[in-house]
Amino acid sequence: MASSPPSPHFFAILSWGGIGDTLRNLSQYPHAALHRRFGWQLPVVHQPWQEIGCREDALPPGPAAIRDLVERCPSLTWGGVGTLNPLAKNLSRVARLGLLASHLGSPPLFPMQILLAGTEKAGLPSLNDNFNIGVQTHLMGMPSKIWPVEKWRHFLALLRNKYPHAHIHLIEPSPRAEELLLDDRFHSYSHYHLAQSIQLVRQMSYVISVDSWVKYVAAWDRVSQSIIIPDQRADYPKLSAASLLKHEFATLKTRREVQLIGLDRKTNQLNLPTLSEVDPEKLFSSLENIIPAQKVHQRF
């Protein structure tokens, strides 16, 4: 496939890859603060996933989905499909290095404002003062991240039994999420589009996810979270613990409210197999003491 043409914008944010890659890229710059202070809107240029080696079964978003997300963000503007020109690449690199230096070597992650229409807001759940746990089940997408429904049911039963007063919200586009509703404290939103799902994550008290876009959204608002990181080298052979810690988890690995399950930040090792090989009880035992019981019960 021929490469997309360079964008004419002298500075732009490049969007590429999966939803997580896109949200991370958009969060690397303080465009919301620049918009509030100066009224600036930074253009977003989208490079198709076919050009950058992304797998189709990772369900990467197309230009229309990225454009919809960008147009919901007041501090961004759609810059079309393409790549960055040499000037924009260099300015982007300088900006990232400057932000890195100003944050003492830890890559920053800036929250985004994403607007919803009135009817879309009305469709969001009323969470009240419940302790709400968001679970991103990843029933679709990369094979190495998929757990059979039966294993998820076992895991979710353990979660329900450990925290019987919590409400558990399934962040999952697959209709099969309905099979995971164990009782009336479980809630499914497979009909939500991405912007609504993002807002749902930001309202959670705690989030459990399978290494996906959810981790960045939770990080925007410092929502405590556990991230399950299975071995994905069967899908991406060049992947390593060192590369994950350097790129995908560069910001998250230093945060106290983030637990990495399967990725050892001290030894640079992956210590989980693909998710289909993981036992639900063993995985649950890795995080069962992370959510303080008093934090759940103080809501009631």
Backbone as a ProteinNet text record, in pm:
[ID]
protein_1_A
[PRIMARY]
MASSPPSPHFFAILSWGGIGDTLRNLSQYPHAALHRRFGWQLPVVHQPWQEIGCREDALPPGPAAIRDLVERCPSLTWGGVGTLNPLAKNLSRVARLGLLASHLGSPPLFPMQILLAGTEKAGLPSLNDNFNIGVQTHLMGMPSKIWPVEKWRHFLALLRNKYPHAHIHLIEPSPRAEELLLDDRFHSYSHYHLAQSIQLVRQMSYVISVDSWVKYVAAWDRVSQSIIIPDQRADYPKLSAASLLKHEFATLKTRREVQLIGLDRKTNQLNLPTLSEVDPEKLFSSLENIIPAQKVHQRF
[TERTIARY]
84.9	0	88.4	58.5	135.5	113	216.3	205.5	117.2	47.7	-34.7	54.1	3.9	85.3	110.5	221.9	249.8	145.5	109.3	14.6	82.7	10.1	70.1	86.4	27.4	34.3	177.7	221.2	359.6	376.1	263.6	265.3	133.7	140.7	20.5	50.6	-56	-45	-77.4	6	-16.8	-96.1	-205.3	-288	-259.3	-237.4	-209.9	-239.4	-253.2	-266.2	-403.5	-405.5	-530.7	-583.4	-696.1	-756.1	-660.5	-594.5	-499.9	-385.3	-329.1	-220.7	-266.4	-386.6	-439.3	-458.9	-522.2	-546.7	-415.7	-317	-186.5	-122.9	-126.3	-67.7	-136.7	-269.5	-343.1	-320.5	-281.7	-262.4	-120.8	-33.5	106.4	128.9	27.9	42.5	-65.9	-34.6	-133.8	-226	-290.4	-370.7	-493.1	-546.9	-661.6	-621.3	-503.8	-455.9	-424.7	-366.7	-336.4	-464.5	-567.6	-694.6	-759.2	-754.6	-814	-742.5	-611.2	-534.2	-526.4	-507.7	-483.9	-591.5	-680.5	-781.6	-729.6	-610.5	-551.8	-623	-627.1	-671.8	-559.7	-510.2	-404.6	-465.2	-414.2	-466	-419.5	-505.2	-473	-473.3	-361.2	-347	-348.4	-430.2	-445.8	-377.7	-289.3	-224.8	-293.8	-344.6	-416.5	-333.3	-402.9	-335	-261.8	-309.1	-243.7	-99.9	-68.2	64.3	168.4	122.8	218.1	233.5	183.9	206.3	110.9	0.2	-99.4	-179.1	-217.8	-296	-443.6	-508.7	-651	-734.4	-692.5	-771.7	-753.7	-667.6	-659.5	-771.2	-854	-968.5	-929.1	-828.5	-787.1	-897.1	-916.4	-1021.5	-982	-1080.8	-1057.4	-1064.7	-1039.7	-1040.3	-1170.7	-1284.5	-1413	-1426.9	-1382.9	-1392.5	-1299.9	-1179.3	-1085.4	-1136.1	-1190.4	-1243.5	-1356.7	-1444.9	-1554.7	-1500.5	-1398.2	-1339.6	-1274.7	-1199	-1130	-1229.9	-1337.7	-1435.6	-1516.9	-1508.6	-1573.5	-1482.4	-1359.2	-1260.5	-1236.7	-1276.6	-1266	-1124.1	-1023.6	-885.5	-816.2	-890.1	-833.7	-914.5	-852.3	-922.4	-875.2	-962.5	-931.3	-836.1	-723.3	-624	-619.1	-710.3	-717.1	-632.4	-632.2	-555.4	-420.6	-314	-181.7	-72.1	42.7	154.4	205.8	298.8	356.9	468.3	474.1	585.1	710.6	829.5	953.3	954.8	900.4	898.1	809.9	692.5	600.9	659.7	728.6	792.4	896	978.9	1084.7	1027.1	925.8	864.8	795.7	731.4	666.2	767.9	881.4	987	1042.3	1064.2	1115.4	1014.9	885.9	782.5	779.5	788.6	785.8	909	1025.3	1146.5	1138.9	1081.1	1065.3	972.3	862.4	767.7	829.7	909.6	976.9	1073.2	1150.5	1246.7	1175.3	1063.8	991.7	919.4	903	838.9	940.3	1066.3	1173.3	1192.6	1179.1	1206.1	1092.4	981	863.3	764.3	732.4	643	506.9	461.8	331.9	216.6	99.7	-21.9	-129.8	-174.8	-266.6	-410.6	-502.7	-644.1	-702.8	-802.2	-872.4	-1017.8	-1072.8	-1215.6	-1284.6	-1378.2	-1451.1	-1599.2	-1662.7	-1800.5	-1900.4	-2011.6	-2123.2	-2247.2	-2329.9	-2457.8	-2550.9	-2657.7	-2750.8	-2808.6	-2846.2	-2903.9	-2798.5	-2673.7	-2565.4	-2537.1	-2542.5	-2524.8	-2638	-2759.3	-2876	-2866	-2790.3	-2775	-2673.4	-2597.5	-2498.7	-2568.2	-2511.2	-2575.8	-2567.6	-2664.1	-2661.2	-2589.3	-2466.4	-2383	-2402.4	-2464.6	-2490.5	-2361.4	-2370.9	-2252.8	-2203.3	-2238.3	-2192.2	-2041.3	-1981.7	-1843.7	-1852.2	-1803.2	-1820.7	-1688.2	-1688.2	-1568.9	-1593.6	-1509.6	-1518.3	-1426.6	-1478.7	-1399.3	-1403.2	-1288.5	-1277.6	-1238.3	-1332.9	-1317	-1249.1	-1242.1	-1167	-1210.4	-1340.9	-1392.7	-1367	-1323.7	-1294.6	-1153.8	-1093	-964.1	-848.9	-735.8	-612	-627.8	-592.1	-608.4	-538.5	-420.9	-346.6	-411.4	-506.8	-573.4	-712.6	-755.9	-893.6	-901.6	-995.1	-1029.3	-1165.4	-1186.8	-1320.6	-1422.4	-1547.3	-1653.7	-1661.7	-1641	-1650.7	-1547.7	-1425.9	-1323.7	-1356.9	-1413	-1452.8	-1564.3	-1658	-1765.7	-1708.6	-1609.7	-1544.8	-1474.7	-1399.1	-1327.9	-1425.5	-1531.6	-1627.7	-1704.6	-1727.2	-1791.4	-1701.6	-1571.1	-1476.7	-1477.7	-1483.6	-1486.5	-1614.3	-1726.7	-1854.9	-1854.3	-1801.8	-1802	-1709	-1599.7	-1504.3	-1560.3	-1633.9	-1687.3	-1838.2	-1917	-2061.1	-2141.5	-2088.6	-2162.6	-2124.9	-2024.8	-1981.1	-2072.2	-2081.5	-2147.1	-2037	-2056.7	-1953.4	-2002.6	-1929.2	-1968.2	-1876.2	-1934.2	-1856.7	-1833.8	-1707.8	-1670.9	-1635	-1732.3	-1716.9	-1814.7	-1766.3	-1856.2	-1923.7	-1875	-1932.2	-2067.5	-2167.5	-2296.9	-2283.3	-2173.7	-2153.9	-2135.1	-2117.8	-2108.4	-2233.8	-2346.9	-2471.1	-2458.1	-2370.1	-2350.2	-2272.9	-2220.1	-2139.2	-2215.6	-2343.9	-2424.5	-2472.8	-2399.3	-2426.5	-2544.9	-2569.4	-2685.9	-2712.4	-2802	-2843.9	-2740.4	-2626.2	-2518.2	-2419.4	-2446.3	-2363.5	-2435.6	-2358.8	-2417.6	-2335.1	-2403.6	-2336.5	-2373.2	-2277.1	-2296.5	-2242.2	-2273.9	-2219.3	-2269.5	-2377.2	-2432.1	-2361.9	-2272.2	-2205.1	-2104.5	-2092.4	-1981.3	-1860.9	-1747.9	-1622.5	-1629.6	-1686.1	-1689.4	-1769.3	-1879.7	-1958	-1880.4	-1811.7	-1733.2	-1621.8	-1560.3	-1456	-1513	-1629.2	-1690.1	-1725.9	-1770	-1802.3	-1678.5	-1565.7	-1442	-1402.9	-1419.5	-1377.1	-1461.6	-1577.8	-1665.4	-1644.9	-1556.9	-1539.2	-1459.7	-1483.5	-1404.9	-1276.5	-1283	-1168.4	-1186.4	-1074.8	-1081.8	-987.4	-1037.7	-956.9	-965.3	-850.6	-854.3	-749.7	-770.3	-673.1	-596.5	-486	-394.8	-458	-538.9	-608.7	-620.4	-700	-714.3	-765.4	-836.5	-896.8	-791.2	-670.6	-566.4	-530.1	-531	-496.1	-608.4	-731.7	-845	-851.8	-834.6	-833.5	-721.5	-607.5	-493	-518.7	-603.5	-631.8	-679.1	-767.5	-829.3	-776.3	-660.4	-597.5	-691.7	-772.2	-856.2	-766	-775.2	-694.3	-728.7	-626.6	-652.7	-552.6	-598.8	-513.4	-517	-399.7	-389.3	-332	-408.9	-365.7	-289.5	-164.4	-78.3	-33	-109.4	-68.3	48	112.1	220.8	161.1	195.7	137.9	236.3	345.9	447.9	402.2	299.7	244.5	179.4	130	67.8	168	256.9	359.7	496	564.3	689.9	797.9	800.1	904.4	876.7	760.8	723.4	810.3	841.5	918.5	874.1	909.8	878.5	946	1070.1	1144	1075.1	1026	960	827	754.6	627.4	651.4	752.1	781.1	832.8	898.7	953.8	848	748.7	650.3	510.2	440.2	301.2	282.6	380.9	365.8	465.3	521.4	623.7	573.7	448.7	390.6	329.7	258.8	182.5	270.3	389.6	474.1	520.5	515.7	563	449.9	326.5	212.9	173.2	150.9	120	-16.7	-109.1	-245.3	-260.1	-149.5	-153.3	-82.2	-152.4	-92	-77.3	44.8	71	75.9	-13.4	-16.9	34.6	150.6	208.7	329	358.4	473.5	551	668.9	750.5	838.5	809.6	881	1024	1053.4	1187.9	1282.6	1230.9	1317.2	1301.5	1208.4	1183	1145.1	1046.9	1004	852.9	807.3	667	648.2	554.9	538.9	399.3	324.5	198.8	208.2	141	129.7	18.9	-25.6	-143.3	-260.6	-359.8	-466.1	-544.1	-560.7	-637.3	-574	-444.5	-373.6	-374.6	-430.7	-425.7	-544.3	-518.9	-623.1	-690.4	-824.2	-893.7	-862.7	-854.4	-829.2	-689.6	-590.8	-454.7	-445.7	-513	-509.6	-580	-693.1	-766.2	-685.3	-609.7	-528.6	-421	-387.8	-287.3	-340.5	-473	-528.3	-630.4	-661.3	-772.3	-747.4	-620.6	-593.1	-561	-574.1	-540.8	-651.7	-776.7	-888.9	-918.9	-885.8	-910.1	-1058.2	-1087.7	-1227.4	-1299.4	-1228.8	-1294.8	-1331.3	-1257.6	-1286.8	-1419	-1450.7	-1577.4	-1690.9	-1670.6	-1780	-1811.1	-1717.3	-1742.2	-1848.2	-1883.9	-1986.3	-2126.5	-2139.1	-2270.7	-2301
-119.7	0	124.6	218.4	342.3	426.9	499.2	584	704.7	749.6	869.1	991.2	1094.5	1214.8	1293.7	1368.9	1453.4	1563.2	1592.1	1699.3	1834.9	1938.9	2072.1	2143.6	2090.4	2159	2162.2	2278.5	2289.9	2224	2206.7	2130.2	2054.7	1927.9	1846.3	1727.1	1666.4	1542.6	1428.3	1326.2	1212.7	1105.6	1061.7	952.8	828.1	714.3	590	471.8	353.9	231.9	213.1	144.9	115.9	235.7	215.9	324.1	368.6	273	308.1	391.5	352.6	431.4	573.4	586.3	718.5	803.6	746.9	823.9	862.5	773.2	807.7	923	914.6	1020.5	1154.7	1152.2	1276.9	1332.8	1246.6	1289.4	1337	1330.1	1367.8	1518.8	1594	1738.6	1809	1922	1993.1	2081.2	2021.2	2103.2	2164.2	2097	2154.9	2283.9	2284.6	2405	2516.6	2480.7	2580.5	2641.9	2559.5	2609.8	2705	2668.5	2755.6	2890.6	2887.5	3012.1	3095.8	3029.7	3104.6	3082.9	2987.2	2957.5	2872.5	2815.2	2734.7	2599.2	2551.1	2414.2	2344	2232.6	2159.3	2061.1	2059.4	1964.4	1822.1	1727.6	1585.3	1523.9	1465.5	1398.6	1247.6	1176.9	1033.7	953	861.1	770.3	633.5	580.4	452.3	339.7	251.9	144.2	49.1	38.1	-54.2	-13.4	115	166	151	119.4	121.1	-16.1	-120.9	-255.6	-302	-232.1	-272.8	-392.5	-482	-599.3	-563.6	-617.8	-590.5	-646.2	-762.2	-820.2	-745.1	-643.1	-554.7	-449.7	-454.5	-364.6	-216.9	-178.7	-37.4	49.2	169.5	257.4	317.3	343.3	409.1	560	632.5	779.8	839.5	777.4	834.2	833	724.9	715	815.6	832.7	928.8	1071.4	1096.8	1231.6	1264.6	1169	1193	1226.8	1153.5	1179.2	1317.6	1351.8	1481	1596.5	1582.6	1690.2	1707.9	1613.2	1626.9	1697.6	1721.9	1781.6	1927.5	2025.5	2166.5	2211.6	2145.8	2190.8	2125.4	2042.3	1976	2009.4	1993.4	2009.2	1900.9	1856.8	1747.1	1796.7	1726.5	1765.2	1673.1	1576.8	1488.7	1363.9	1283.7	1159.5	1188.1	1138.1	1162.4	1126.1	1186.6	1171.4	1311.4	1319.6	1449	1483.7	1610.2	1655.1	1669.6	1682.6	1688.3	1796.8	1915.1	2023.5	1985.1	1932.4	1893.4	1781.3	1685.9	1577.7	1632.9	1725.1	1781.4	1865.7	1946.9	2029.1	1941.7	1833.5	1740.2	1676	1636.3	1573.6	1672	1796.1	1898.6	1924.3	1929.8	1954.3	1841.5	1716.2	1601.9	1602.1	1633.9	1638	1749.7	1862.1	1972	1935.9	1869.5	1827	1722	1633.1	1529.7	1593.4	1692.1	1759.2	1836	1901.2	1980.6	1895.1	1764.9	1671.7	1574.2	1619.2	1543.2	1403.9	1393.2	1268.2	1169.3	1200.8	1113	1166.8	1091.4	1142.8	1181.1	1302.8	1344.7	1284.9	1285.9	1240.4	1341.5	1419.4	1529.2	1487.3	1514.1	1479.5	1555	1493.8	1554.8	1581.1	1686	1712	1658.3	1566.3	1507	1531.8	1604.4	1648.2	1542.5	1535	1448.2	1533	1490.4	1556.6	1526.9	1606.4	1588.1	1447.9	1393	1257.5	1153	1178.7	1085.9	1089.9	1209.8	1220.7	1151.8	1166.8	1105.5	954	899.6	754.4	698.1	786.6	740.2	695.5	599.5	550	651.9	645.7	725.7	643.3	682.4	598.6	626.1	736.1	771	763.1	712.7	702.5	559.3	475.4	337.1	330.2	219.4	191.8	118.3	180.7	129.7	78.8	-50	-111.3	-131.5	-71.8	-91.7	-206	-300.2	-414.2	-417.9	-397.1	-403.8	-546.9	-621.4	-766.1	-809.4	-723.5	-753.6	-887.2	-899.7	-1022.2	-1025.6	-913	-903.5	-849.5	-877.2	-816.4	-913.7	-870.3	-946.2	-1082.9	-1191.6	-1326.2	-1344.9	-1286.9	-1307.1	-1239.4	-1148.2	-1077.3	-1132.4	-1232.9	-1280.9	-1396.4	-1384.4	-1488.8	-1544.3	-1674.8	-1729.4	-1674.4	-1665	-1612.6	-1689.9	-1821	-1902.3	-1858.7	-1826.5	-1781.1	-1643.7	-1557.3	-1426.6	-1440.2	-1530.9	-1550.8	-1594.5	-1681.8	-1726.9	-1610	-1533	-1418.1	-1317.1	-1285.6	-1186.3	-1235.2	-1366.5	-1421	-1401.6	-1421.4	-1397.6	-1250	-1162.3	-1018.3	-980.4	-1034.3	-1005.7	-1055.8	-1174.8	-1232.1	-1156.4	-1106.2	-1030.4	-892.9	-829.7	-695.8	-697.1	-757.7	-777.2	-648.7	-536.8	-410.4	-325.6	-369.5	-290.9	-316.1	-215.4	-232	-252.4	-349.5	-386.4	-353.1	-267.4	-215.9	-275	-345.6	-411.6	-315	-287.3	-195.8	-283.7	-310.5	-414	-392	-378.9	-358.8	-485.9	-603.3	-727.6	-756.9	-799.3	-838.6	-952.9	-1027.5	-1139.5	-1091.8	-962.4	-909.1	-941.6	-958.8	-992.8	-1125.6	-1214.1	-1343.2	-1329.7	-1212.3	-1190.1	-1115.8	-1092.6	-1022.4	-1124.3	-1138.5	-1244.1	-1211.5	-1084.3	-1044.1	-896.3	-836.2	-699	-593.6	-635.5	-540	-533.5	-609	-605.1	-525	-448.3	-360	-368.3	-368.5	-380.7	-263.1	-219.4	-102.3	-128.5	-243.2	-279.7	-187	-112.4	-20.1	115.9	139.2	268.1	286.1	407.8	438.9	480	504.9	526.8	644.2	756.4	874.7	848.2	776	741.5	645.3	549.1	454.1	525.5	624.5	702.7	773.4	833.8	903.2	805.6	685.8	583.7	548.3	526.3	490.7	599.9	723.9	835.6	848.6	782.5	788.9	672.5	579.9	461.9	492.7	410.6	417.4	336.7	232.3	145.5	80.9	51.8	-6.1	-126	-232.5	-349.6	-364.6	-372.2	-381	-478.7	-524.8	-610.8	-522	-465.6	-384.3	-321.4	-220.3	-157.1	-7.4	60.6	205.1	253.9	167.7	204.3	256.2	201.1	238.8	386.4	443.3	584.5	675.6	637.1	718.2	719.8	604	599.6	686.4	686.4	764.5	914.6	959.3	1102.6	1158.3	1083.8	1132	1061	994.4	924.1	822.5	755.3	647.1	527.2	471.2	354.6	240.2	166.4	62.8	-51.2	-169.1	-285.8	-318.9	-331.7	-358.5	-498.7	-585.9	-722.5	-719.9	-764.5	-755.3	-895.9	-964	-1097.5	-1089.2	-1200.4	-1208.2	-1197.4	-1092.4	-1066.5	-1093	-1163	-1184.2	-1280.6	-1361.2	-1445.9	-1360.1	-1243.2	-1151.5	-1049.3	-1002	-905.9	-959	-1037.5	-1103	-1008	-883.4	-789.4	-724.3	-753.5	-692.3	-747.1	-664	-707.1	-626.8	-676.4	-602.3	-465.7	-460.5	-333.7	-232.4	-278.5	-184.4	-137.1	-225.4	-184.7	-79.1	-101.1	-5.9	126.6	122.9	244.9	327.6	260.9	331.9	328.7	217	210.4	243.4	203.1	222.2	322.1	405.6	500.1	589.3	634.2	717.7	633.5	528.4	451.4	376.2	335.3	251.1	320.8	454.3	528.1	571.8	541.1	590.8	492.7	545.7	461.4	396	460.7	407.1	303.2	269.3	174.5	44.9	-67.3	-198.1	-267.1	-309.6	-383.1	-532.1	-609.6	-753.7	-822.7	-885.5	-953.9	-883.8	-764.1	-688.2	-638.4	-694.3	-658.3	-538.6	-425.9	-302.7	-300.8	-387.6	-390.5	-480.8	-594.7	-690.6	-685.9	-600.7	-594.1	-730.7	-794.2	-926.4	-934.1	-1013.5	-1049.6	-1180.5	-1184.4	-1305.4	-1366.5	-1333.4	-1401.8	-1462.2	-1576.1	-1625.2	-1549.1	-1597.7	-1537.3	-1555	-1467.5	-1466.8	-1598.1	-1662.9	-1788.3	-1896.6	-1882.4	-1981	-1947.8	-1834.9	-1789.2	-1842	-1886.4	-1935.4	-1818.6	-1808.4	-1695.3	-1677.8	-1787.4	-1774.3	-1720.1	-1767.6	-1717.1	-1569.9	-1533.1	-1392.3	-1306.3	-1352.8	-1275.2	-1258.6	-1361.1	-1352	-1244.9	-1205.5	-1101.5	-962.6	-947.3	-814.3	-806.9	-919.4	-916.2	-825.8	-799	-712.7	-569.4	-540.2	-406.1	-306.6	-349.9	-261.2	-272.3	-172.2	-180.8	-200.3	-296.3	-326.4	-204.7	-126.7	-11.1	93	96.4	192.7	157.9	28.8	-15.3	12.5	-26.4	-20.8	121	213	348.4	420.1	362.4	422.8	390.8	299	249.7	279.1
0	0	0	-88.8	-95.9	28.4	69.7	187.8	159.9	263.3	250.7	230.3	164.4	139.1	266.8	272.9	389	403.5	526	553.7	537.7	496.4	484.7	618.5	726.2	855.3	907.3	954.4	1002.5	1139.4	1212.1	1337	1347.1	1379.5	1392.6	1481.1	1534	1610.5	1515.1	1513.8	1425.1	1498.4	1436.4	1488.4	1405.4	1475.2	1401.7	1493.9	1435.1	1514	1575.1	1689.4	1757.7	1834.9	1902.5	1980.5	2091.1	2155.8	2261.5	2210.2	2095.1	2035.1	2007.5	1953.1	1919.4	2044	2147.3	2269.4	2337.7	2334.9	2392.2	2314.6	2181.5	2099.6	2123.2	2133.4	2154.6	2294	2388.5	2526.9	2555	2457.4	2479.8	2478.1	2436.7	2424.1	2506.6	2569	2652.3	2568.3	2469.1	2376.9	2445.9	2548.6	2619.2	2689.4	2753.6	2821.9	2721.7	2607.6	2504.6	2448.6	2437.1	2384.9	2484.6	2613.3	2715.3	2720.6	2706.9	2724.5	2598.1	2483.8	2359.6	2252.1	2274.5	2174	2059.2	2074.2	1967.3	1954.7	1832.3	1804	1727.2	1780	1712.5	1612.7	1489.2	1390.1	1419.9	1388.1	1401.3	1261.8	1224	1095	1120.1	1046.8	1069.1	959.4	1000.6	906.1	915.3	803.7	806.6	867.3	939.9	1011.5	917.8	792.1	697.5	667.4	689	653.9	765.3	884.9	997.2	1063.2	997.6	1047	1154.9	1173.5	1272.6	1219.3	1306.8	1266	1254.3	1152.9	1133.8	1247.9	1304.4	1412.5	1544.5	1545.4	1661.2	1659.5	1555.4	1538.1	1541.6	1461.6	1459.9	1399	1451.5	1398.9	1264.2	1181.5	1053.5	1068.2	960.2	965.5	1016.6	981.2	1023.5	1175.6	1239.7	1385.4	1453.5	1398.7	1456.3	1436.1	1317.7	1292.5	1389.3	1415.1	1508.9	1647.2	1690.7	1822.1	1826.1	1721.7	1715.9	1716.4	1641.4	1632	1759.5	1850.6	1981.4	2082	2043.2	2133.6	2092.6	2174.2	2134.2	2103.6	2160.6	2143	2023.8	1948.5	1832.1	1707.7	1592	1465.4	1369.2	1283.8	1191.9	1083.2	1067.4	968.2	848.3	841.4	726.3	740	633.9	628.6	563.6	622.8	566.9	665.1	649	741.4	776.3	867.3	900.7	801.8	762.9	678	764.8	706.5	785.7	893	860.9	959.9	1078.7	1049	1156.2	1241.5	1178.5	1254.8	1351	1301.6	1385.6	1499.3	1469.3	1573.6	1678.1	1631.3	1723.6	1816.3	1759.4	1839.7	1942.9	1901.8	1993.4	2106	2070.4	2171.9	2274.5	2227.5	2319.5	2410.7	2354.8	2436.2	2540.5	2501.8	2595.8	2710.2	2676.6	2780	2870.6	2810.4	2888.6	2988.8	2942.8	3030.8	3141.9	3108.3	3207.8	3309.8	3279	3373.5	3431.2	3439.8	3505.3	3446.6	3314.5	3246.6	3243.4	3305.8	3303.4	3200.1	3095.8	2991.4	3048.5	3025.7	3078.6	2997.9	3058.1	2991.3	3026.4	2927	2952.7	2924.1	3017.5	2995.8	2877.4	2814.6	2702.2	2738.6	2680.6	2693	2568.4	2586.9	2475.3	2499	2408.5	2427.2	2380	2451.6	2413.8	2390.5	2296.3	2274.6	2392	2403.9	2515.3	2522.8	2408.1	2407.4	2444.7	2407.3	2442.1	2591.9	2651.3	2795.8	2869.5	2816.6	2881.1	2882.2	2786.4	2779.6	2876	2944.5	3041.4	3170.2	3241.7	3363.9	3476.9	3567	3688.4	3794.3	3827.5	3913.8	4062	4096.3	4235.4	4317.2	4440.8	4527	4538.6	4441.1	4444.4	4425.7	4470.9	4433.6	4300.5	4194.3	4058.5	4002.7	3967.7	3909.3	3760	3678.2	3533.8	3492.8	3416.9	3371.4	3219.1	3157.7	3012	2976.3	2918.3	2902	2772.5	2674.8	2552.1	2489.3	2465.2	2402.7	2251.8	2198	2055.5	2036.9	1921	1889.7	1890.4	1944.6	1940.1	2006.1	1937.5	1994.6	2128.7	2145.9	2270.6	2390.4	2365.9	2475	2506.7	2433.2	2447.7	2547	2640	2736.3	2697.9	2702.4	2676.5	2776.1	2733.4	2819.3	2949.9	2945	3066.3	3170.5	3124	3218.1	3273.7	3190.4	3241	3344.5	3321.1	3418.7	3553.6	3549.8	3673	3742.6	3667.3	3723.2	3782.6	3708.9	3755.7	3878.1	3887.2	4007.3	4129.4	4112.1	4220.3	4261.2	4162.2	4188.8	4263.2	4219.6	4286	4430.6	4451.4	4586.1	4680.4	4626.6	4708	4744.4	4649.8	4670.9	4642.6	4730.7	4702.9	4693.7	4744.5	4739.2	4618.3	4542.7	4426.7	4306.4	4220.5	4090.4	3987	3898.8	3802.5	3661.8	3593.6	3462.9	3356.3	3260.3	3156.4	3039.9	3012.6	2904.5	2785.5	2701.5	2600	2484.9	2359.8	2246.1	2196.5	2235.5	2185.9	2251.6	2173.6	2232.2	2332.3	2325.6	2418.3	2561.8	2580.7	2716.6	2796.8	2727.9	2797.7	2872.1	2825.1	2890.5	3021.5	3047.5	3166.9	3276.7	3255.3	3355.2	3458.3	3565.9	3663.9	3754.1	3779.6	3859.2	3832.2	3911.8	3882.3	3919.6	3975.2	4001.2	3885	3780.9	3660	3553	3477	3376.4	3248.3	3134.8	3005.5	2916.4	2833.1	2747.1	2606.9	2551.4	2420.4	2309.6	2336.7	2236.6	2238	2333.4	2341.7	2228.1	2178.7	2088.7	2172.8	2107.3	2178.6	2275.4	2231.5	2318.4	2445.7	2434.8	2553.9	2644.3	2583.7	2662.4	2737.8	2673.8	2740.1	2862.9	2848.4	2962	3073.1	3037.2	3137	3219	3151.5	3221.4	3320.5	3282	3366.8	3493.3	3495.8	3612.1	3709	3674.7	3757.5	3885.2	3988.3	4111.7	4096.8	4017.2	3994.1	3857.6	3788.9	3654.4	3644.9	3583	3549	3397.9	3329.4	3183.9	3133	3009.5	2941	2843.3	2889.9	2810.8	2686.7	2708.2	2596.9	2622	2538.8	2545.4	2680.4	2750.6	2878.8	2976.4	2970.8	3067.7	3058.6	2939.1	2924	2973.8	2945.5	2990.6	3142.8	3206.2	3352.2	3408.1	3339.8	3386.6	3378.5	3284.9	3275	3408.4	3475	3598.7	3721.9	3706.6	3818.9	3882.7	3802	3851.5	3881.1	4000.7	4033.8	3939.7	3896.7	3798.2	3805.7	3761.6	3741.7	3593.3	3533.2	3389.9	3370.7	3307.8	3279.1	3147.3	3149.2	3030.8	2991.4	2906.7	2862.3	2763.6	2740.6	2642.6	2502.5	2430	2297.5	2183.9	2214.4	2112.1	2002.9	2028.2	1921.5	1812.9	1851.5	1755.9	1702	1790.2	1751.8	1797.5	1713.8	1754.3	1804.5	1760.1	1801.2	1936.3	1991.7	2118.9	2232.5	2330.1	2446.2	2567.4	2686.2	2808.1	2806	2759.2	2755.3	2664.6	2548.1	2456.1	2512.6	2581.2	2643.1	2750.4	2834.3	2940.8	2886	2772.1	2713.1	2641.5	2584	2502.4	2564.9	2555.6	2599.3	2747.3	2831.1	2975.2	3032	2947.7	2992.7	3105.3	3096.7	3201.4	3313	3276.7	3374.3	3472.9	3430.6	3515.8	3642.8	3646.9	3763.5	3856.1	3821	3898.6	4008.8	4127.4	4242.5	4230	4157.9	4148.8	4038.2	3971.4	3860.2	3898.9	3885.1	3906.6	3771.4	3739.9	3616.7	3650.2	3591.3	3613.9	3488.2	3498.2	3383.6	3324.9	3374	3325.8	3446.3	3468.4	3583.4	3548.3	3608.6	3575.1	3629.7	3726.2	3784.1	3705.4	3659.8	3589.8	3438.2	3389	3244.4	3188.1	3251.9	3208	3195.9	3098.6	3085.8	3161.3	3255.8	3334.9	3329.2	3223	3193.5	3053.6	3029.3	2891.6	2819.2	2704.3	2640.8	2735.4	2725.5	2825	2827.8	2713.9	2710.4	2796.6	2827.5	2909.1	3057.6	3094.2	3233.3	3312	3433.8	3522.9	3593.8	3590.7	3652.7	3800.9	3874.8	4017.6	4046	3971.3	3991	3953.7	3846.2	3806.8	3910.7	3958.4	4058.8	4185.8	4222.4	4344.1	4332.2	4208.5	4187.4	4218.9	4216.1	4237.4	4349.2	4416.1	4510.5	4630.8	4664.4	4778.5	4737.8	4608	4559.6	4591.2	4586	4614.9	4764.3	4844.8	4989	5020.2	5104.7	5137	5194.1	5278.1	5338.2	5233.9	5123.2	5018.4	4950	4945.5	4889	4986.1	5110.9	5206.9	5253.5	5242.5	5290.5	5207.8	5091.5	5008.8	5060.3	5156.1	5195.1	5341.5
[MASK]
++++++++++++++++++++++++++++++++++++++++++++++++++++++++++++++++++++++++++++++++++++++++++++++++++++++++++++++++++++++++++++++++++++++++++++++++++++++++++++++++++++++++++++++++++++++++++++++++++++++++++++++++++++++++++++++++++++++++++++++++++++++++++++++++++++++++++++++++++++++++++++++++++++++++++++

